[in-house]
XYZ file of N, CA and C in Angstrom:
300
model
N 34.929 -154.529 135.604
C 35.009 -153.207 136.170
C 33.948 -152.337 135.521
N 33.306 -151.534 136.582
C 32.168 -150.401 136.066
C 32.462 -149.529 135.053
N 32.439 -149.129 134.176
C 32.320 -148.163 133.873
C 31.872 -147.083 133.080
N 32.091 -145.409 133.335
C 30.396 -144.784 133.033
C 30.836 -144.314 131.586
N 32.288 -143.989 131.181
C 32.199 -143.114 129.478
C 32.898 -144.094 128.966
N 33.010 -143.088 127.731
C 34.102 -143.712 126.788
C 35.590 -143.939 127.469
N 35.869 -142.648 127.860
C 37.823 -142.783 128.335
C 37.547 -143.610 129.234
N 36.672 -143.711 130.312
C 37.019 -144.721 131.610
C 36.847 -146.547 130.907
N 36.162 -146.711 129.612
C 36.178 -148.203 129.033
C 37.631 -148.265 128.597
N 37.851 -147.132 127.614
C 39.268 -147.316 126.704
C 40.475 -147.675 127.938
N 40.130 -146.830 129.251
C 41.598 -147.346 130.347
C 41.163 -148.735 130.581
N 40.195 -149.405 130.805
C 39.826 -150.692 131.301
C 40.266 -151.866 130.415
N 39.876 -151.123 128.958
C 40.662 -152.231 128.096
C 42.124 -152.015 128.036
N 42.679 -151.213 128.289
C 44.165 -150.755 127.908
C 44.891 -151.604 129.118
N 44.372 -151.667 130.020
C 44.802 -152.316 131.224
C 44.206 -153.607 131.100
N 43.496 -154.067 130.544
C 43.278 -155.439 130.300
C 44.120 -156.251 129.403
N 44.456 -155.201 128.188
C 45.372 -155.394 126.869
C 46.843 -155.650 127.758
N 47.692 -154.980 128.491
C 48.341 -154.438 129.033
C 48.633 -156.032 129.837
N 47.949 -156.280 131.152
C 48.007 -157.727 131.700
C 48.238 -158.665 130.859
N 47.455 -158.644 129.380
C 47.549 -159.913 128.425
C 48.811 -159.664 128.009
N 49.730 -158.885 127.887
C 50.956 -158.422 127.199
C 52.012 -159.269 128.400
N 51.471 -158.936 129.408
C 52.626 -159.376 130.341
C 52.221 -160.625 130.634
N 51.761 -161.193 130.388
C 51.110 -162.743 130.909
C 52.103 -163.271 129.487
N 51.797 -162.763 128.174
C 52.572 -163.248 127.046
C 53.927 -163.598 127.312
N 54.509 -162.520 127.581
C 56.036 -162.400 127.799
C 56.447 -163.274 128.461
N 55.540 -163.393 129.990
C 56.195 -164.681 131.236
C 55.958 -166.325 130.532
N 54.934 -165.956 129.300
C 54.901 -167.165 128.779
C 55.929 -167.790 127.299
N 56.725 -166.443 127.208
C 57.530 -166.700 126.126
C 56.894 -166.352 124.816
N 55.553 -165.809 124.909
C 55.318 -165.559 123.389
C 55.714 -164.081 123.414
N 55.370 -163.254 122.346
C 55.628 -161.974 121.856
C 54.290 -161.535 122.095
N 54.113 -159.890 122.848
C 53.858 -159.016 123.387
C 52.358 -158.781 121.970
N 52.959 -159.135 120.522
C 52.570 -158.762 119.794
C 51.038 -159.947 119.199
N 51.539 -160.846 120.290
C 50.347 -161.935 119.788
C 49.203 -161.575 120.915
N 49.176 -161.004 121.467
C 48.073 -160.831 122.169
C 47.071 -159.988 121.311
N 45.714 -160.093 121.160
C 44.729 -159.488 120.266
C 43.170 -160.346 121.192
N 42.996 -159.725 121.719
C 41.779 -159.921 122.838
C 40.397 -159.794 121.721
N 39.939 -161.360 122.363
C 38.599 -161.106 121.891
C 37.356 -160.583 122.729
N 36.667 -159.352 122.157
C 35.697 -158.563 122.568
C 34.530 -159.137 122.185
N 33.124 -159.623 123.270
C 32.196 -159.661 123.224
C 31.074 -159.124 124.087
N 30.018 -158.775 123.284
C 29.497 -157.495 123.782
C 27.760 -158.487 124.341
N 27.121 -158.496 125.527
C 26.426 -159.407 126.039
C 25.398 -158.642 126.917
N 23.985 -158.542 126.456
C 22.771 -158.557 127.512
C 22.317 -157.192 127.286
N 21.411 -156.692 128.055
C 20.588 -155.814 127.661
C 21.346 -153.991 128.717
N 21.505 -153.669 127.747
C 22.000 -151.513 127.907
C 21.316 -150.900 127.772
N 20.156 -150.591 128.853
C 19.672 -149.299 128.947
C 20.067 -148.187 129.681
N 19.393 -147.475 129.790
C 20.054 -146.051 130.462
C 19.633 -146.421 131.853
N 20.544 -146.085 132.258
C 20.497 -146.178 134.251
C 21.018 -148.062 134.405
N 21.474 -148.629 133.588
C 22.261 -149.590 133.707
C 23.824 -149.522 133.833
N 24.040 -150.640 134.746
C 25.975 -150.275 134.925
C 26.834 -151.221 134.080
N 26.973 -150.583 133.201
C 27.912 -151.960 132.085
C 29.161 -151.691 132.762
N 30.047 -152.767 132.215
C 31.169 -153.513 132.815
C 31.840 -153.857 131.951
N 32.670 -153.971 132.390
C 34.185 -154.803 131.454
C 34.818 -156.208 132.237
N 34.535 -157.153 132.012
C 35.009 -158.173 132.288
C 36.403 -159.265 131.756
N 37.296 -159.907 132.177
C 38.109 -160.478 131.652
C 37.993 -161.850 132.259
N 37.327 -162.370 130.885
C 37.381 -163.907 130.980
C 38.103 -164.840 130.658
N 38.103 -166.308 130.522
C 39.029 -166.843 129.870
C 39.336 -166.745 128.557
N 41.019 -167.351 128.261
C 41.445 -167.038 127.550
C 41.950 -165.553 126.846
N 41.767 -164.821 127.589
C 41.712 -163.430 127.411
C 40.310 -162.905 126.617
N 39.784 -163.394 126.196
C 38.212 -162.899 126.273
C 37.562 -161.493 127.486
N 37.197 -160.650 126.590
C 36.596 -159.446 127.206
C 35.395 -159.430 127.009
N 34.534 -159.447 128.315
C 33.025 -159.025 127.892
C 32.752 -157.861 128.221
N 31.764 -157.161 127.713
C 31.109 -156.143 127.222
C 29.955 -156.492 128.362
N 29.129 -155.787 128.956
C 27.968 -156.486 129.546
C 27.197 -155.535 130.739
N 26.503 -156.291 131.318
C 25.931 -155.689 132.537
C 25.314 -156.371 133.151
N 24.828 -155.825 134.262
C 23.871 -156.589 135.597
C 22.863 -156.755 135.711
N 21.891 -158.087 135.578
C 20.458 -157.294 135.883
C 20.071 -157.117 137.086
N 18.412 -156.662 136.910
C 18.041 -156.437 137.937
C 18.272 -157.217 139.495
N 18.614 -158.083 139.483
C 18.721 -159.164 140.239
C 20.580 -159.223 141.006
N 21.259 -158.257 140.363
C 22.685 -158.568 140.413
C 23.311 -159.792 139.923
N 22.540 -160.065 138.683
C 23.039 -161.770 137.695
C 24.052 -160.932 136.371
N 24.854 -162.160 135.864
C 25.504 -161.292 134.643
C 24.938 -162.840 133.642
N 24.780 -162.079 132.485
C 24.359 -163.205 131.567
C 25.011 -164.441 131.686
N 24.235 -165.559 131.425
C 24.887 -167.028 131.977
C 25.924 -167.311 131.157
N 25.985 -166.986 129.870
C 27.507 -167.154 129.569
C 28.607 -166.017 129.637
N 28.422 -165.485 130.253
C 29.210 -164.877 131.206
C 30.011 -165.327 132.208
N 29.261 -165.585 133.258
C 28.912 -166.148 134.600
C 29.812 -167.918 134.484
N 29.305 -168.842 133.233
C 29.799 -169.764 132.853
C 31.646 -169.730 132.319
N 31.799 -168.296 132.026
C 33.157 -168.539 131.738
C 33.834 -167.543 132.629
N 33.476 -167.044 133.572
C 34.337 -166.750 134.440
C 34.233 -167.402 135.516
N 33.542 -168.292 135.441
C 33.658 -169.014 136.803
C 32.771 -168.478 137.588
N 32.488 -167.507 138.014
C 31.984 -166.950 138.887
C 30.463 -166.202 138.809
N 29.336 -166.221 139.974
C 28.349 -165.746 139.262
C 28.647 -164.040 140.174
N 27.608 -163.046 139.067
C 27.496 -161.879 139.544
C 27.632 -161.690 140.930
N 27.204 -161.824 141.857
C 27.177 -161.109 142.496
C 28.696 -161.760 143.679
N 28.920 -162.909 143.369
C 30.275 -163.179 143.682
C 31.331 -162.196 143.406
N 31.193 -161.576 142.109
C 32.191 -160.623 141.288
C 31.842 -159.330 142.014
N 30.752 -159.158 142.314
C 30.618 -157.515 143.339
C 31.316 -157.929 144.631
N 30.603 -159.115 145.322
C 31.549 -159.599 146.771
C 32.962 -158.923 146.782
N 33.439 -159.617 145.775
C 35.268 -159.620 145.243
C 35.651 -158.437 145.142
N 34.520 -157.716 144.093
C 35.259 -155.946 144.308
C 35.085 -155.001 145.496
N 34.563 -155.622 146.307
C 33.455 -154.695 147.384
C 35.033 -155.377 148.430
N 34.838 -156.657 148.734
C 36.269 -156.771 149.271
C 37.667 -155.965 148.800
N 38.213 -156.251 147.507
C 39.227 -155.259 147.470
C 39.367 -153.904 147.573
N 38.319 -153.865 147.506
C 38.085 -151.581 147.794
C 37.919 -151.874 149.323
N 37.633 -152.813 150.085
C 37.674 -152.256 151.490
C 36.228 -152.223 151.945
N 34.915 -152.541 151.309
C 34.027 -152.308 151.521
C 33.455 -153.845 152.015
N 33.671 -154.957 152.692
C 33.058 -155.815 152.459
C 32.047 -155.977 153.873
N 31.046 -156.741 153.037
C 30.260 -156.757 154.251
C 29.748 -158.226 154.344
N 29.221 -158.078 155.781
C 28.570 -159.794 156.733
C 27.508 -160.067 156.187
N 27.447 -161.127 155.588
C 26.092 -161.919 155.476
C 25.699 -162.623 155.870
């Protein structure tokens, strides 16, 4: 998920933290073992759209797009999915999708 400040990352992880909590529970562990690992991936300049990603294992990346709409290959390698698949996906659930 995009996003542009500080509060809009802190809700992205809180809601990422939040899913891992409830994924725990349906799995019988405690709420309290969840502790997400954060990694931070690829190049942040200004007028770039970093992101918050949730990969496996509960792994969070840190990251962004390049020019090309690619997300760094180990990225891309652990979510399964490459960039611009992951825009497809959000562009579909907001309602926006389009014919190619």
């Amino acid at each position: 998920m995009e996003f542009e400040n500080a509060m809009a990352l802190m809700e992205i992880l809180h809601g990422y933290i939040k899913q891992s909590e409830l994924e725990a529970k349906r799995e019988g562990r405690g709420a309290r073992s969840v502790n997400p690992d954060v990694r931070v991936v690829g190049t942040f300049t200004e007028g770039s759209a970093p992101v918050a990603l949730k990969g496996r294992d509960g792994v969070i990346w840190l990251t962004t797009y390049d020019s090309d709409g690619r997300l760094p290959q180990i990225v891309e390698a652990d979510l399964g999915l490459s960039g611009e698949e992951i825009v497809e996906l959000s562009m579909a659930e907001e309602g926006f999708w389009r014919e190619g």
